[in-house]
Amino acid sequence: MDNIAGHKSGLTWAVHLSVLFLVLLWIFPTVGLFVSSFRTSDQISSTGWWKALFPTEQNSVYRAPSASDQIEQGGVFVIEGNVFEGSATGDIAHWGVSSREIDAYAPGETADLGEDGRLTLNADGSFRLENTEAFTGSRGQRIFVTATTPPEFTLANYEFMLFDPRNSEGMTKAFFSTLTVTIPSTIIPILIAAFAAYALAWMEFPGRALLIACVVGLLVVPLQLALIPLLKFHNNIGIGKGYLGVWFAHTGFGLPLAIYLLRNYMAGLPRDIIENAKVDGATDFQIFVKIILPLSFPALASFAIFQFLWTWNDLLVAMVFLIDSSGETTVMTRQIVEMLGTRGGDWEILATAAFISMAVPILVFFAMQRYLVRGLLAGSVK
Amino acid sequence: MNPALQGLVTIIIGVGGCVGYFYLSNYLLDRLLMPARVIGEAEAGRRRRLGQIFLLAVPALLILVALLMSDARFTAPWLFWLAVGAAVVFGLWRLTDFMFATGELSAGHNISRANMVRPWLFLAPAMIALGLYLTYPVFETLRLSLIARDGSIGFDNYAFMFGEQKFREALGNNMFWLIVVPAMSTAFGLVVAQLTDRLSWGNIAKMLIFMPMAISMVGASVIWKLVYESRPVDVEQIGVLNAIWVAMGGEPQHWLQLAPWNNLFLMAVLIWIQTGFAMVILSAALRGIPEETVEAAIVDGAGPFQIFFKIKVPQIMSTIVVVWTTITLTVLKVFDIVFAMTNGQWGTQVLANYMYDKMFRANDWGVGSAAAMIIMLLVTPILVWNVRNARKEMR
């Protein structure tokens, strides 16, 4: 827009760079948690997650086996071994034999230890200590190594949080609770709202404008107001805390947006189609089911995504209407909040739990982004 | 019953019930009550009597029985329900009177009557749900907020609340949130929308910045808590913020306990989430600006900044206001972030969390309701403004 008529603005590079900076800034925190969910607890607490993406250098001290492990090979006494002892893998960057000079030698070089013999250490950690005389003493030679370990990731956290039957904090149950809350809470309001929206968009009756105004007003009523009266109401009619209550509550709270979005969309459908159908003798019910519903699919999808994301991510409504003292029906958001309190520093657990709960919304988001954007554009009151 | 199975049954009952209700009620209306044919005088009389029995007498009897069976007769609530019952019976009487006219009825008469009733059939489930789940609670909360713990009626709860330091802190913090979050989110959203407008990879950039919208506030709290994580001086920092801070020569800080700045760190989470929303709406608005206005400005020698601030921003001002108010509404209700990250400690209390504290921890429903009414009061100007705009648009 700023470079019409072939005039290329000098700001182009600045624009590219600043957008890149903003994007990185925005995804950086999420990436951090995502990377952390694939690291072990030790790794997380020893280094920042941003270092996990690159090879790390670590210093360690290794003590070679003592004289009792020596073997004699053609007149030479030899002690062999590996400083990694088969546990970790890595590459030796440099090494030394005294704490004052830990980077005295490169891999493959041989250190002359005088009367203690000669020591050769290879990049893969294997070493060979040889001497013409027999080794004595009960303590082995110390080797100071600086090793670079490649990035290392594990799926163990996910296995632990999802499939370990002994883990009382596993997310599987909460995952299914969340799913159980979400699906009816998404489907039922759509149906109720679609009929109401059709009436508000295409039927003439006294009080229509007033009802639309009411819906617009109810769009912004904070659901905080509804908590106590509805909890009392649910207790009075005997459903108490449970799935039924949370389904009803989500249905009620989702309706204004559903009616508003769908009415606006339906009102924009071409009048001819509906009038032609009426002339051909279709009833309102037939028109609605056969014409309006299929044509309104984009709006229905938009609202479905909204309601899905909102009910999946909800914490407050679930805490008030669903989760009783037994905690059997706890949803993922609630469980994560609890873990934030009890397992504050155990980032491998928190990160994994958070990503288990975020996986589905993020998938839905990337798959149906088009409808989400469309819904947002239609849903914000102009 | 297994919850998943219960969920499936509920979906089937809910969906089946809705479809069944709409289908059957329309069928009844078109075939039985108001058939599209001429009805003779004798048949009209018969229909009128039948209709009055089923639509008026039976419900009236049920209401009467329910009122007489009640344990609390002649109390204030009972009288209230009596009045409601009377109103319902009166409405039903008017309805049957209107639907079943006397004399010979033409087909046109029947069809027009059916069409007058039908909208209400379509609207009834939604109206009942909205009335019960959103409208009634507003009045009930107002009523509860006026009843003090000792049962007296008045503004005691409000007086108590305003006397409490934690509430004043929550109110002050909410105002702080109201200023910072909508402003920053809208500003970032506008900047990103403008910068990505003609970028080849703009859509990918927008998608990534938009992504936090899909993440729950609880998930976002965990993400940001890692950013703010603090460890002792002698240990390597694993939180990004402290790592940068220490690299610049500072002492590691407990960011979330650092009043009053910790409020800003909590706000950052919501800004991070809401910027995507602002960006999407404003990006669409920027695309809607007529090219000619921008071209004319370029011909007149305006620079990119002048074009942005003097040509584009004024043209999308109404959208900016919409974005601003929408984010304001979100901010007023912000609960999850504070609840998960600090739970209102270290001077970070906000209204919604204060309300939750009072309602479900202290079990003080009066004060809790009063706090909810304060949130409602703060929302009301936006509500009025929205309704007025919507009505203007409809004309």
CSV table of C-alpha atoms in Angstrom, one decimal, chain B residues 158-288:
chain,number,residue,atom,x,y,z
B,158,TYR,CA,-21.7,-3.0,50.1
B,159,ALA,CA,-20.7,-1.0,53.1
B,160,PHE,CA,-18.7,-4.0,54.5
B,161,MET,CA,-17.1,-4.5,51.1
B,162,PHE,CA,-16.0,-1.0,50.6
B,163,GLY,CA,-14.5,-1.0,54.1
B,164,GLU,CA,-12.4,-4.0,53.3
B,165,GLN,CA,-8.9,-3.3,52.1
B,166,LYS,CA,-8.8,-6.4,49.8
B,167,PHE,CA,-11.8,-5.1,47.9
B,168,ARG,CA,-10.4,-1.6,47.4
B,169,GLU,CA,-7.2,-3.3,46.2
B,170,ALA,CA,-9.3,-5.4,43.8
B,171,LEU,CA,-11.2,-2.4,42.5
B,172,GLY,CA,-8.0,-0.4,42.0
B,173,ASN,CA,-6.3,-3.3,40.3
B,174,ASN,CA,-9.3,-3.8,38.0
B,175,MET,CA,-9.1,-0.1,37.0
B,176,PHE,CA,-5.4,-0.6,36.3
B,177,TRP,CA,-6.2,-3.7,34.2
B,178,LEU,CA,-8.9,-1.7,32.4
B,179,ILE,CA,-6.5,0.9,31.3
B,180,VAL,CA,-3.5,-1.2,30.4
B,181,VAL,CA,-4.8,-4.4,28.8
B,182,PRO,CA,-7.3,-3.0,26.2
B,183,ALA,CA,-4.8,-0.2,25.3
B,184,MET,CA,-1.8,-2.5,24.9
B,185,SER,CA,-3.7,-5.3,23.1
B,186,THR,CA,-5.4,-2.9,20.7
B,187,ALA,CA,-2.1,-1.1,20.0
B,188,PHE,CA,-0.1,-4.3,19.4
B,189,GLY,CA,-3.0,-5.7,17.3
B,190,LEU,CA,-3.1,-2.5,15.2
B,191,VAL,CA,0.7,-2.5,14.7
B,192,VAL,CA,0.8,-6.2,13.7
B,193,ALA,CA,-2.3,-5.8,11.4
B,194,GLN,CA,-0.6,-2.9,9.7
B,195,LEU,CA,2.8,-4.4,9.4
B,196,THR,CA,1.6,-7.8,8.1
B,197,ASP,CA,-0.9,-6.2,5.7
B,198,ARG,CA,1.2,-6.5,2.5
B,199,LEU,CA,3.7,-9.1,3.7
B,200,SER,CA,4.2,-12.2,1.7
B,201,TRP,CA,4.4,-14.3,4.9
B,202,GLY,CA,1.9,-12.1,6.7
B,203,ASN,CA,-0.7,-14.8,7.1
B,204,ILE,CA,1.7,-17.2,8.8
B,205,ALA,CA,2.8,-14.4,11.1
B,206,LYS,CA,-0.8,-13.5,11.9
B,207,MET,CA,-1.7,-17.1,12.5
B,208,LEU,CA,1.1,-17.5,15.1
B,209,ILE,CA,0.2,-14.3,16.9
B,210,PHE,CA,-3.4,-15.4,16.8
B,211,MET,CA,-2.7,-18.8,18.3
B,212,PRO,CA,-2.8,-17.9,22.0
B,213,MET,CA,-6.6,-17.3,21.5
B,214,ALA,CA,-7.0,-21.1,21.4
B,215,ILE,CA,-5.0,-21.6,24.6
B,216,SER,CA,-6.9,-21.6,27.9
B,217,MET,CA,-6.1,-18.9,30.4
B,218,VAL,CA,-5.0,-21.7,32.7
B,219,GLY,CA,-2.6,-23.0,30.0
B,220,ALA,CA,-1.4,-19.5,29.4
B,221,SER,CA,-0.8,-19.1,33.1
B,222,VAL,CA,1.4,-22.2,33.2
B,223,ILE,CA,3.3,-20.9,30.1
B,224,TRP,CA,4.0,-17.6,31.6
B,225,LYS,CA,4.7,-18.9,35.1
B,226,LEU,CA,7.7,-20.7,33.5
B,227,VAL,CA,8.8,-17.4,31.9
B,228,TYR,CA,8.6,-15.7,35.4
B,229,GLU,CA,10.2,-18.7,37.2
B,230,SER,CA,12.8,-17.6,39.7
B,231,ARG,CA,15.6,-19.6,41.3
B,232,PRO,CA,18.2,-18.7,43.9
B,233,VAL,CA,21.2,-16.5,43.0
B,234,ASP,CA,23.8,-19.3,42.8
B,235,VAL,CA,21.8,-21.6,40.5
B,236,GLU,CA,21.3,-21.2,36.8
B,237,GLN,CA,18.0,-19.4,36.0
B,238,ILE,CA,15.4,-21.4,34.0
B,239,GLY,CA,12.9,-18.6,33.6
B,240,VAL,CA,13.6,-16.5,30.5
B,241,LEU,CA,12.9,-13.2,32.3
B,242,ASN,CA,15.3,-13.8,35.1
B,243,ALA,CA,17.9,-15.3,32.7
B,244,ILE,CA,17.8,-12.0,30.8
B,245,TRP,CA,17.7,-10.0,34.0
B,246,VAL,CA,20.7,-11.8,35.5
B,247,ALA,CA,22.6,-11.6,32.2
B,248,MET,CA,22.1,-7.8,32.4
B,249,GLY,CA,23.6,-7.9,35.8
B,250,GLY,CA,20.5,-7.9,38.0
B,251,GLU,CA,19.6,-10.1,41.0
B,252,PRO,CA,17.1,-12.8,40.3
B,253,GLN,CA,13.6,-11.5,41.2
B,254,HIS,CA,10.3,-13.2,42.3
B,255,TRP,CA,8.4,-11.3,39.6
B,256,LEU,CA,5.0,-12.4,40.7
B,257,GLN,CA,5.6,-11.2,44.3
B,258,LEU,CA,6.9,-7.9,43.3
B,259,ALA,CA,4.1,-5.4,44.1
B,260,PRO,CA,2.9,-3.4,42.3
B,261,TRP,CA,4.7,-4.5,39.2
B,262,ASN,CA,3.4,-8.1,39.5
B,263,ASN,CA,0.1,-6.8,38.2
B,264,LEU,CA,1.8,-5.8,35.0
B,265,PHE,CA,3.2,-9.3,34.7
B,266,LEU,CA,-0.2,-10.8,35.0
B,267,MET,CA,-1.6,-8.3,32.5
B,268,ALA,CA,1.1,-9.4,30.0
B,269,VAL,CA,-0.6,-12.8,29.9
B,270,LEU,CA,-4.0,-11.4,28.9
B,271,ILE,CA,-2.4,-8.9,26.4
B,272,TRP,CA,-0.6,-11.9,24.9
B,273,ILE,CA,-3.9,-13.7,24.4
B,274,GLN,CA,-6.0,-10.7,23.3
B,275,THR,CA,-3.6,-9.2,20.8
B,276,GLY,CA,-4.5,-11.9,18.3
B,277,PHE,CA,-8.2,-11.0,18.6
B,278,ALA,CA,-7.5,-7.3,18.1
B,279,MET,CA,-5.2,-8.0,15.2
B,280,VAL,CA,-7.8,-10.1,13.3
B,281,ILE,CA,-10.6,-7.6,13.6
B,282,LEU,CA,-8.4,-4.6,12.8
B,283,SER,CA,-6.7,-6.4,9.9
B,284,ALA,CA,-10.1,-6.9,8.3
B,285,ALA,CA,-10.9,-3.2,8.9
B,286,LEU,CA,-7.6,-2.1,7.3
B,287,ARG,CA,-8.4,-4.2,4.3
B,288,GLY,CA,-11.7,-2.4,4.0
